[in-house]
XYZ file of C-alpha atoms in Angstrom:
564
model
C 49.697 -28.136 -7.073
C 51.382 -24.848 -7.492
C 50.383 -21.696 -5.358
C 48.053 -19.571 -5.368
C 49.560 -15.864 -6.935
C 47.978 -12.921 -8.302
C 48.415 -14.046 -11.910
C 45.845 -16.962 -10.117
C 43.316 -14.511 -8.858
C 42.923 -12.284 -11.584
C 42.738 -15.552 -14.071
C 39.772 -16.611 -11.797
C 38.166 -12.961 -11.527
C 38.161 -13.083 -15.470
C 36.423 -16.547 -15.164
C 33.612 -15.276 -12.671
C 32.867 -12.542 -15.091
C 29.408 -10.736 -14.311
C 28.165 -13.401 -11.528
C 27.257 -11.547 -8.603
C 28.137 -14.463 -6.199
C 31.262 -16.297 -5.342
C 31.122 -19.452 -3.353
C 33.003 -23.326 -3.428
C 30.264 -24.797 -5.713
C 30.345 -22.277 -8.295
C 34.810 -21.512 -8.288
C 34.698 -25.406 -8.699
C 31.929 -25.397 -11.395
C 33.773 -22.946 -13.472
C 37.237 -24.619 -13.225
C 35.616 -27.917 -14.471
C 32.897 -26.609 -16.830
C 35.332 -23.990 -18.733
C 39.338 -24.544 -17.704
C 38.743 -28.945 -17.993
C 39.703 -29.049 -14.536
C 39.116 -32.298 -13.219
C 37.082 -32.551 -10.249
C 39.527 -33.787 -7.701
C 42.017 -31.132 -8.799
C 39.273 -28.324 -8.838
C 38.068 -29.069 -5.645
C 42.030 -28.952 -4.372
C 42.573 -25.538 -6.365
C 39.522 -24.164 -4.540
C 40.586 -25.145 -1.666
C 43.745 -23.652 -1.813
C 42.615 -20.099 -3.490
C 40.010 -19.692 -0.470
C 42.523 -20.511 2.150
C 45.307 -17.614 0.575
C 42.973 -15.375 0.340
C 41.798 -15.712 3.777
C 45.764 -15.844 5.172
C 46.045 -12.199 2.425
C 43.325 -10.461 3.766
C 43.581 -11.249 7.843
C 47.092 -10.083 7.187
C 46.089 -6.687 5.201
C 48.298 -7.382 2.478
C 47.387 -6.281 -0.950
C 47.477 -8.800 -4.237
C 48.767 -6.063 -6.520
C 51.040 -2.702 -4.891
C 48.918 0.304 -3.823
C 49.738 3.682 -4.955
C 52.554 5.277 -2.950
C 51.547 8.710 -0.453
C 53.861 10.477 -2.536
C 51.770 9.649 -5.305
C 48.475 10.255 -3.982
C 49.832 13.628 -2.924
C 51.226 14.458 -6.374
C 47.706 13.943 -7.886
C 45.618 15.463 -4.781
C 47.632 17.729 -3.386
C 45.800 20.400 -4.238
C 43.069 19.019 -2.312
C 44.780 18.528 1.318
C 45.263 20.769 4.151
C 47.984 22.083 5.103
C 49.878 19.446 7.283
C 47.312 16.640 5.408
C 49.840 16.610 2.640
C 53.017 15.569 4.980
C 50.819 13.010 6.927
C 49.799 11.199 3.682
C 53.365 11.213 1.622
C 54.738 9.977 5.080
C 52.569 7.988 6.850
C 48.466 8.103 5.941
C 48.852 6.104 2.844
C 51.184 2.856 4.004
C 49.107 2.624 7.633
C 46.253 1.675 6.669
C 44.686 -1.558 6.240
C 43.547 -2.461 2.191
C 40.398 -0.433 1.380
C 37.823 -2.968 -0.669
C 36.402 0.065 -2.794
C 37.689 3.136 -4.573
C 34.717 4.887 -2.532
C 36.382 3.873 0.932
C 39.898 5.006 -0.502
C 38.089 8.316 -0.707
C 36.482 8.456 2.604
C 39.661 7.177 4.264
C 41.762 9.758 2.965
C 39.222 12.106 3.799
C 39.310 11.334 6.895
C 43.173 11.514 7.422
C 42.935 15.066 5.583
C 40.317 16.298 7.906
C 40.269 14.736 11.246
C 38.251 14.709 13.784
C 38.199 17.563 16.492
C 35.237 16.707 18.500
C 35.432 14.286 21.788
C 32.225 12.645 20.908
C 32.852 11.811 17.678
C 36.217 9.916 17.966
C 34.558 7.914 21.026
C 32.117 6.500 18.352
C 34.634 6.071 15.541
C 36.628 4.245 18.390
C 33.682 2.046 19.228
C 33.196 1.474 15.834
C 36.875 0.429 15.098
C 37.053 -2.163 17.889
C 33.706 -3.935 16.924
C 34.917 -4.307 13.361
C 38.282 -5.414 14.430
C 37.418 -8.447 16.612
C 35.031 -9.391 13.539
C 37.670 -10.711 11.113
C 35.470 -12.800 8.929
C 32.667 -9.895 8.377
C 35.953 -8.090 6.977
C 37.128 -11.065 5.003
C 34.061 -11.117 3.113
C 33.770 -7.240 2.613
C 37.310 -7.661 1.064
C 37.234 -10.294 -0.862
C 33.757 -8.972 -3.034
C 35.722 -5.910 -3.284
C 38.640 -7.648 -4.597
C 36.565 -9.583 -7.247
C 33.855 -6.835 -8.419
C 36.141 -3.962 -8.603
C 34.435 -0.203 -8.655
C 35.360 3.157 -10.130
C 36.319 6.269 -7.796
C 33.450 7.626 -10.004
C 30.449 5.429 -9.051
C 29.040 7.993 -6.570
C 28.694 10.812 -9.094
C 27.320 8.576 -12.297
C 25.118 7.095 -9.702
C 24.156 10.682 -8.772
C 23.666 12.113 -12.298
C 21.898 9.025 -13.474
C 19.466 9.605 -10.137
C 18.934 13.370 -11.034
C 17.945 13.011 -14.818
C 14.663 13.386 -14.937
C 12.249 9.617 -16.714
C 12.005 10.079 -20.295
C 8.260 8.155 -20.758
C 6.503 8.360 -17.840
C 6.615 12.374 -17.997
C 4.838 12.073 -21.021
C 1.203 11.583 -19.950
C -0.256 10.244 -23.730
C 2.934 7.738 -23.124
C 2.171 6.440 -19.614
C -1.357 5.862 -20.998
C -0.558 4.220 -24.481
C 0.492 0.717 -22.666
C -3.203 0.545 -21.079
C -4.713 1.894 -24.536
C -3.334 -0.633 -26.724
C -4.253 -3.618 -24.038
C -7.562 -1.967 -23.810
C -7.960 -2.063 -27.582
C -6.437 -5.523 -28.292
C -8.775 -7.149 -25.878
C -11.585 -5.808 -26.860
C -11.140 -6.107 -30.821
C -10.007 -9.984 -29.434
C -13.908 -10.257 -27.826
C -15.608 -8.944 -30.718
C -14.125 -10.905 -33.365
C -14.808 -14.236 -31.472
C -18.636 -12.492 -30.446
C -17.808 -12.613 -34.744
C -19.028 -8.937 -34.161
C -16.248 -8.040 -36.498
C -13.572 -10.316 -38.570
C -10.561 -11.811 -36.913
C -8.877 -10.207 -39.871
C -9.580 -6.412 -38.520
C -8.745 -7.900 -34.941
C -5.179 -9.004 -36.184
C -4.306 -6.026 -38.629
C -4.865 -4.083 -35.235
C -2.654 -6.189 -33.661
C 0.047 -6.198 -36.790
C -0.443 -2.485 -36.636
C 0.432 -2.018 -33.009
C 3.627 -4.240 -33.118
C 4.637 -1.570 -36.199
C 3.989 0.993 -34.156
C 5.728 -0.239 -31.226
C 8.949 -0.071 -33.395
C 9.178 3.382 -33.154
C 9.979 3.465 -29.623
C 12.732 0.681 -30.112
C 15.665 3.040 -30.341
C 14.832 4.713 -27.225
C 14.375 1.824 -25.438
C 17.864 0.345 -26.293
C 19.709 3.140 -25.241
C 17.771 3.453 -22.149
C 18.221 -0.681 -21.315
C 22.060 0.262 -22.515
C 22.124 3.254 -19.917
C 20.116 1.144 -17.287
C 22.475 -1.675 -17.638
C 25.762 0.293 -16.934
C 23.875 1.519 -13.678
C 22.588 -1.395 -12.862
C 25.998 -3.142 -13.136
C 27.340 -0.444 -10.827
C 24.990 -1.148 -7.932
C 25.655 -5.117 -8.594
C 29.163 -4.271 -7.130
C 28.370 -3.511 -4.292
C 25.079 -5.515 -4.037
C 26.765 -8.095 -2.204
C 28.607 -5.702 0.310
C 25.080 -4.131 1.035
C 23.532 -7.648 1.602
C 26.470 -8.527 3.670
C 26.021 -5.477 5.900
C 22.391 -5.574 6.425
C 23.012 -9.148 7.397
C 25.205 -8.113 9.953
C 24.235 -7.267 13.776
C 25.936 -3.923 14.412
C 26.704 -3.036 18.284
C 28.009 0.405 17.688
C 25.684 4.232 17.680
C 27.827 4.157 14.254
C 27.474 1.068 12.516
C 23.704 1.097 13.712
C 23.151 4.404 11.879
C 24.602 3.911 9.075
C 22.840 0.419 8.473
C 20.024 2.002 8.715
C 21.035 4.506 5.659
C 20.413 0.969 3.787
C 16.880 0.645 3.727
C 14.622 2.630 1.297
C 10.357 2.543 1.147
C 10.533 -0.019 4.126
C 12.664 -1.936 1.916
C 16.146 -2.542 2.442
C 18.588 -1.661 -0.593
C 19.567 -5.283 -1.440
C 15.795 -5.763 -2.035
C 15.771 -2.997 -4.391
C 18.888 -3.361 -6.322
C 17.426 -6.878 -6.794
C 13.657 -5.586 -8.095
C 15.863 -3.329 -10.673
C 17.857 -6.192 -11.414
C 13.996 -8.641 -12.210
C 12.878 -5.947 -13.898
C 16.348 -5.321 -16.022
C 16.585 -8.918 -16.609
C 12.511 -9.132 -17.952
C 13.554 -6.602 -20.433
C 16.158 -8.347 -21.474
C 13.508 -10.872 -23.252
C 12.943 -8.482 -25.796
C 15.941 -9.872 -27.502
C 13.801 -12.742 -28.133
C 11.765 -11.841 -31.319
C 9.123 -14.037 -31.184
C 8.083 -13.269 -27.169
C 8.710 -9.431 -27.622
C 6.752 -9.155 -30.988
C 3.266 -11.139 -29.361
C 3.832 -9.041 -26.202
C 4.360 -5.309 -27.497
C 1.544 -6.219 -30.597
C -0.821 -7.489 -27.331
C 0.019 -4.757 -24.234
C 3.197 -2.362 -25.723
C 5.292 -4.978 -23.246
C 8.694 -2.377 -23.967
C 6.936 0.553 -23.265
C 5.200 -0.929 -20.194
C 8.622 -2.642 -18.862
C 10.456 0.498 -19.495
C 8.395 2.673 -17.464
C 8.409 0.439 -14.603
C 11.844 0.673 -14.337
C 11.949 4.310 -14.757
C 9.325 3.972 -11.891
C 11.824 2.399 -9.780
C 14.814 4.858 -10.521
C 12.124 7.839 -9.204
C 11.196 5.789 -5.800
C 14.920 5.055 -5.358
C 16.740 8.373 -6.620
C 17.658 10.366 -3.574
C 18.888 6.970 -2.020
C 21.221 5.398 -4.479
C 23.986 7.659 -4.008
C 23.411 6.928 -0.307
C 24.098 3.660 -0.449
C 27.058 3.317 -2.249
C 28.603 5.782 0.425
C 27.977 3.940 3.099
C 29.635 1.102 1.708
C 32.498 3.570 1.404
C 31.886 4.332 4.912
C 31.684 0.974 6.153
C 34.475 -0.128 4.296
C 36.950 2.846 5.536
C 35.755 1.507 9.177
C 37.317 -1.954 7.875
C 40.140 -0.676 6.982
C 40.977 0.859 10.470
C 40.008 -2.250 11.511
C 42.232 -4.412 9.933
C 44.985 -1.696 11.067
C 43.538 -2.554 14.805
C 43.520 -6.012 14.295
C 47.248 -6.161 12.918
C 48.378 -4.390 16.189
C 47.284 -5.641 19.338
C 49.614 -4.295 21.389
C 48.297 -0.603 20.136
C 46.207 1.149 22.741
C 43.254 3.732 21.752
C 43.912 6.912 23.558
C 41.591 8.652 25.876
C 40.365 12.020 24.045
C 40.167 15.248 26.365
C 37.507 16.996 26.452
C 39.568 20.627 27.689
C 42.074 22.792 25.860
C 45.037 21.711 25.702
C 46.376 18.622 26.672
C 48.595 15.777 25.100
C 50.143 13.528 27.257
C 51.980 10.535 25.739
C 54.432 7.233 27.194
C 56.515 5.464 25.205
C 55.268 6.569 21.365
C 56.874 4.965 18.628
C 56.699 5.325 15.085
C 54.417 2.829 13.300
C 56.452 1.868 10.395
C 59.532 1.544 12.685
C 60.764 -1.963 13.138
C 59.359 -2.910 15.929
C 62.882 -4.155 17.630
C 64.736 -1.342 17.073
C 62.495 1.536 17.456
C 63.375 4.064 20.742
C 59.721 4.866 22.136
C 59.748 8.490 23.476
C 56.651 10.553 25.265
C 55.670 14.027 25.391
C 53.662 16.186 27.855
C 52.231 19.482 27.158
C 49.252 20.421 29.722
C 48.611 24.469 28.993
C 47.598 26.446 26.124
C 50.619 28.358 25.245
C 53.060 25.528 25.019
C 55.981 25.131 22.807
C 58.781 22.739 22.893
C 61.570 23.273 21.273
C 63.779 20.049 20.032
C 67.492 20.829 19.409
C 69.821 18.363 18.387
C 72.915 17.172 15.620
C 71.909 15.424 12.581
C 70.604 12.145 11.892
C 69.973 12.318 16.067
C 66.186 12.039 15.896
C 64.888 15.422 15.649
C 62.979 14.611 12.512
C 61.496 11.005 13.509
C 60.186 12.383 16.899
C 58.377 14.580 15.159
C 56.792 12.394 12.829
C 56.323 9.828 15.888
C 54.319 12.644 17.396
C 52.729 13.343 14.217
C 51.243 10.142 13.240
C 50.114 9.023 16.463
C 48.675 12.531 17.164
C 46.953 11.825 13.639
C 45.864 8.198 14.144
C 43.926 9.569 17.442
C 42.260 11.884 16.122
C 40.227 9.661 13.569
C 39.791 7.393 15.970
C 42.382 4.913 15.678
C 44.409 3.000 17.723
C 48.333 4.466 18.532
C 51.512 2.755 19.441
C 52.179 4.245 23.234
C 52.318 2.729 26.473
C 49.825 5.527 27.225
C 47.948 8.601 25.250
C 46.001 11.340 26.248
C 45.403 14.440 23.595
C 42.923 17.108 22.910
C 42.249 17.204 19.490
C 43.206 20.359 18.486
C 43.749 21.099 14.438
C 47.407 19.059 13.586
C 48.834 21.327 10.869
C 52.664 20.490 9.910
C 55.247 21.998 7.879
C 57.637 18.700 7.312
C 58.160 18.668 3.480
C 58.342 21.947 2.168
C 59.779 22.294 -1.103
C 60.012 24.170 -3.969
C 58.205 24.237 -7.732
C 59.688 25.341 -10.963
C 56.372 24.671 -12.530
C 55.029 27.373 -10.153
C 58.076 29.899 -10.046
C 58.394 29.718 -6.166
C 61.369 29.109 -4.103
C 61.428 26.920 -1.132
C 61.392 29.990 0.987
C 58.620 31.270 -0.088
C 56.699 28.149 -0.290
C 57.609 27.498 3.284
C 56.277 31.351 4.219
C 52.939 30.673 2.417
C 52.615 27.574 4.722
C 54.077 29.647 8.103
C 50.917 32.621 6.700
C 48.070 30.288 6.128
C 48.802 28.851 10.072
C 48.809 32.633 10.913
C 45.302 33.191 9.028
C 43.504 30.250 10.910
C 45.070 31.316 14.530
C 43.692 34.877 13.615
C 40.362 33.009 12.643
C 40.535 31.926 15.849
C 41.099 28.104 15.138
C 42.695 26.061 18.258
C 46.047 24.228 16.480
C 48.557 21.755 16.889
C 51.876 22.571 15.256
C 54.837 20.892 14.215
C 57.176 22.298 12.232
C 60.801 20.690 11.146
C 63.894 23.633 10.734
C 61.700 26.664 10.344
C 63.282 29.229 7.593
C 66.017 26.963 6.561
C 65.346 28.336 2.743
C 67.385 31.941 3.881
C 70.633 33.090 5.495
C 71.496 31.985 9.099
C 70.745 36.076 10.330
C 67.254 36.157 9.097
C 66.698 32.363 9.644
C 67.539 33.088 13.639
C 65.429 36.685 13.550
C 62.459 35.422 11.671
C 62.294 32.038 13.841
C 62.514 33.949 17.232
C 59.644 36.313 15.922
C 57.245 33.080 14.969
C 57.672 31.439 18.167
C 56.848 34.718 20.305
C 54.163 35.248 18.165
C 52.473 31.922 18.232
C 52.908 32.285 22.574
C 50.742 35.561 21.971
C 48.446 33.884 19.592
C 47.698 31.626 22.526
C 48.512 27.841 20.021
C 50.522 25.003 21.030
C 53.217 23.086 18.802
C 56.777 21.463 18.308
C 59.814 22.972 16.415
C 62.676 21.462 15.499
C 65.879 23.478 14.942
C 69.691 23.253 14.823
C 69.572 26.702 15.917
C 70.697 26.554 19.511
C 69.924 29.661 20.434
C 66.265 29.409 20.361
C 66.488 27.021 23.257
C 66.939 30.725 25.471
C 63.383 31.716 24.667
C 62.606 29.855 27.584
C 63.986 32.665 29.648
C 61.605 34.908 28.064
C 58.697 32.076 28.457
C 59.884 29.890 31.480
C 56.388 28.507 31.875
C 55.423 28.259 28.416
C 58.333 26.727 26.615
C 60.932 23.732 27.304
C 63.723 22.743 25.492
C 64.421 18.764 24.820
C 67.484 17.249 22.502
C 68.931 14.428 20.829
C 72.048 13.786 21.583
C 75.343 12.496 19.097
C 78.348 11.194 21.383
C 81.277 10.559 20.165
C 82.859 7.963 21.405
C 86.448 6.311 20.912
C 86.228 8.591 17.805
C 83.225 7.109 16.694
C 79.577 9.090 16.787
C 76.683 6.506 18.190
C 73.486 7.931 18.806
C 71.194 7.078 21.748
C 67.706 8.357 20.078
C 66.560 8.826 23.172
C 64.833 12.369 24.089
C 66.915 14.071 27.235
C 66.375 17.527 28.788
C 67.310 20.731 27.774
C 69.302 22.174 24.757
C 72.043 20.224 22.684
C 75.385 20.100 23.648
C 77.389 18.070 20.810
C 76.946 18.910 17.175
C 78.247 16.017 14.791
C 78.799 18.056 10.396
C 82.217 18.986 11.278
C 83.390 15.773 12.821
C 81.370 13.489 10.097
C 83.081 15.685 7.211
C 85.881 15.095 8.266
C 85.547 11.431 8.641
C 84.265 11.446 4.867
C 87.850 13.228 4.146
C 86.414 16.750 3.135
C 88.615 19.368 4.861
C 87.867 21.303 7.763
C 89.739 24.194 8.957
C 89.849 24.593 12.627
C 90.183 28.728 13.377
């Protein structure tokens, strides 16, 4: 028997179609019924195909690639915060677990765009995070039925709009009351004729003349069963999910509350979605001639049916939207999950609840190689604080800030971090990593980079508390106005009372600590050259760098350099 592979997965998706269920019996019952499987080799293949996909998902891996940051910045760039746009081209997009709906992509890189500044609320998402992870089949299941009924990004808002638009029938009043009418009449012409009051043939040229005039509401009533049936079909993706959750004991303040955004009318939202789907289905019958001509001559069945359901959508308006977030919600806590679960040896840092404090052993970058990554900590305790990284290239600078950066990130939504130990404050994280330039836009990397360096002035003078990290400040202009303009931002952050790292090749900003000897330190990462080759340690050491490494690695790459 060959393995299971995507080409596999999606040939048994197209198989399942509409059904709203997966299980054993019914993979098995396909593969015989419609492929000519036989049964032995059916039952084998469904063995198989349940046991990948429960090694894919417990793993996180994804049957087909997911979108790359970069790309997901390139199309919502527009969209992110300042600093949101680095963290997601460099690390929001590839640490996460597999979402199981385009609704939890959203939340999830919501979430990484804004995070989380309040103690409180990253305890719970915390809490949340670690009951999910230790509950590897409830996540299984929530992935698979996301794999197999695939929504749209846009299911919240057609949802929404569908909700909002007001019942076509049952505003009329002479239409809510024609159903009863015609019943009314029927029956009664019915009774007379056999009283043989009056002639059966004036009781059934009323009821002729009512199935005519029940025609007229026929093309309404398709397009409304059409429009019905698209939103109806939305909900059935994630009818399972919702069933799934409100099966589901939930330990956490968070998972209990939003639960309970699943019920509706003291009925719980799989019981609903499954009264619109009777009462979808019943209309359905009208396709049969025969039953829909006796019924809408007899009580205006259509009419009737119709209204019901447009009955339904009024009870349930304000709540489908609701629903189909929280299965967003619940599926972006899965996701961190699944990240939990796929590190163990991650810790969840303890969140301060006073200004300013990160405190960090041993923090290493997640998409390091585990075996080769040099773990380095950080400890800033007072609001001003600064430090200031100096060091040659390719020594480390940029990682450590990144390391910082992620980590820093991953806290603040509630995540778990790779450190020995973490302590932070979560101040605002707002980063200036990859500046660059547009032609599309006219604007030169120096300017972009001082739009970036003025919109973390504007919220310091709004009075927003900030975490900074910024990578070669100014390296878009000449070395004189680079080294002016960078000593100028640094003293003014210290009197705009924010805390931050900057890293610089520009040595001389390591003597602002003489002007700041409580407020700023200087750390560097070192190149030695060694037996006339350069090796690098990675490793963070005190104070400002001593070796710089473009002259000697030019010349080592045979471009000339003239000694004065």
């Amino acid at each position: 028997m060959a393995n299971i592979g995507p080409d596999n997965f999606e040939l048994v998706k197209e198989l399942l179609g509409d059904k709203n269920t997966m299980n054993r019996s019914t993979l098995e019952e396909v593969l015989f019924e419609e492929l000519g499987f036989s049964r032995e080799m059916s039952r084998v293949f469904v063995t198989q195909f349940f046991q990948t996909i429960s090694d894919v998902l417990a793993t996180g891996i994804e049957w087909e690639e997911y979108a790359a940051g970069a790309e997901y910045a390139a199309e919502h760039g527009e969209l992110l915060q300042p600093g949101a746009l680095d963290a997601i081209e460099e690390y929001g997009w590839a640490l996460k677990g597999p979402t199981a709906t385009p609704i939890g992509k959203q939340h999830l890189a919501n979430w990484f765009n804004a995070h989380l500044e309040n103690k409180a609320a990253i305890d719970h998402r915390q809490e949340a995070i670690r009951e999910l992870s230790t509950d590897l089949e409830y996540r299984q299941q929530i992935r698979l039925l996301g794999l197999l009924y695939k929504g749209k990004p846009a299911d919240t808002t057609e949802i929404k709009e569908w909700a909002n638009s007001p019942s076509y029938y049952r505003k009329r009043t002479l239409l809510r009351i024609l159903p009863t009418a015609v019943t009314i009449i029927n029956f009664l012409c019915i009774g007379l004729a056999i009283l043989g009051i009056i002639s059966a043939s004036i009781a059934g040229g009323v009821f002729v003349g009512f199935v005519l005039f029940s025609t007229i509401f026929s093309k309404g009533i398709t397009k409304l069963q059409t429009t019905y049936g698209e939103k109806l079909q939305i909900l059935s993706t994630y009818a399972d999910q919702i069933l799934l959750t409100e099966q589901k004991e939930m330990q956490s303040h968070i998972l209990q509350k939003l639960k309970t955004e699943l019920t509706s009318q003291n009925q719980t939202a799989s019981q609903a979605v499954r009264q619109l789907s009777k009462l979808m289905n019943a209309l359905d019958q009208r396709s049969n001639l025969l039953i829909s001509t006796i019924l809408n001559g007899l009580i205006f069945w259509e009419l009737r049916q119709v209204m019901r359901i447009e009955k339904w959508k009024e009870i349930h308006a304000s709540d489908l939207p609701r629903w189909i977030e929280t299965i967003g919600e619940i599926d972006a806590y899965c996701s961190l999950a699944t990240f939990a679960y796929n590190h163990p040896d991650y810790i969840y840092p303890t969140i301060a609840a006073q200004s300013f404090h990160l405190q960090a052993e041993a923090l290493g970058h997640p998409l390091m190689d585990r075996n080769k990554c040099v773990r380095n900590g950080i400890d800033i305790e007072r609001r001003p604080f600064f430090i200031i990284i100096t060091g040659a290239n390719m020594a480390g600078k940029s990682t450590y800030l990144r390391t910082v950066g992620v980590n820093y990130l991953l806290a603040c939504i509630g995540a778990p971090v790779w450190a020995k130990r973490m302590e932070i404050y979560p101040a605002r994280l707002v980063t200036s990593l990859r500046t660059s330039d547009s032609l599309t836009d006219n604007e030169s990397y120096f300017f972009a980079e001082l739009k970036r360096l003025k919109l973390i002035i504007d919220k310091l003078e709004a009075g927003e508390e900030l975490f900074i990290i910024l990578d070669e400040i100014l390296k878009g202009t000449n070395s004189m106005d680079k080294q002016k303009g960078s000593f100028a931002l640094i003293k003014q952050f210290m009197h705009m009372n924010t805390n931050g790292i900057i890293a610089t090749h520009d040595l001389l900003l390591g003597t602002l600590v003489d002007s700041f000897p409580q407020n700023i330190r200087n750390y560097c990462f070192e190149a030695d050259i060694t037996n006339n080759e350069l090796t690098f340690s990675y490793q963070m050491r005190n104070g400002v760098a001593q070796n710089m490494n473009a002259c000697f690695l030019m010349k080592k790459m045979g471009i000339a350099v003239i000694n004065d």
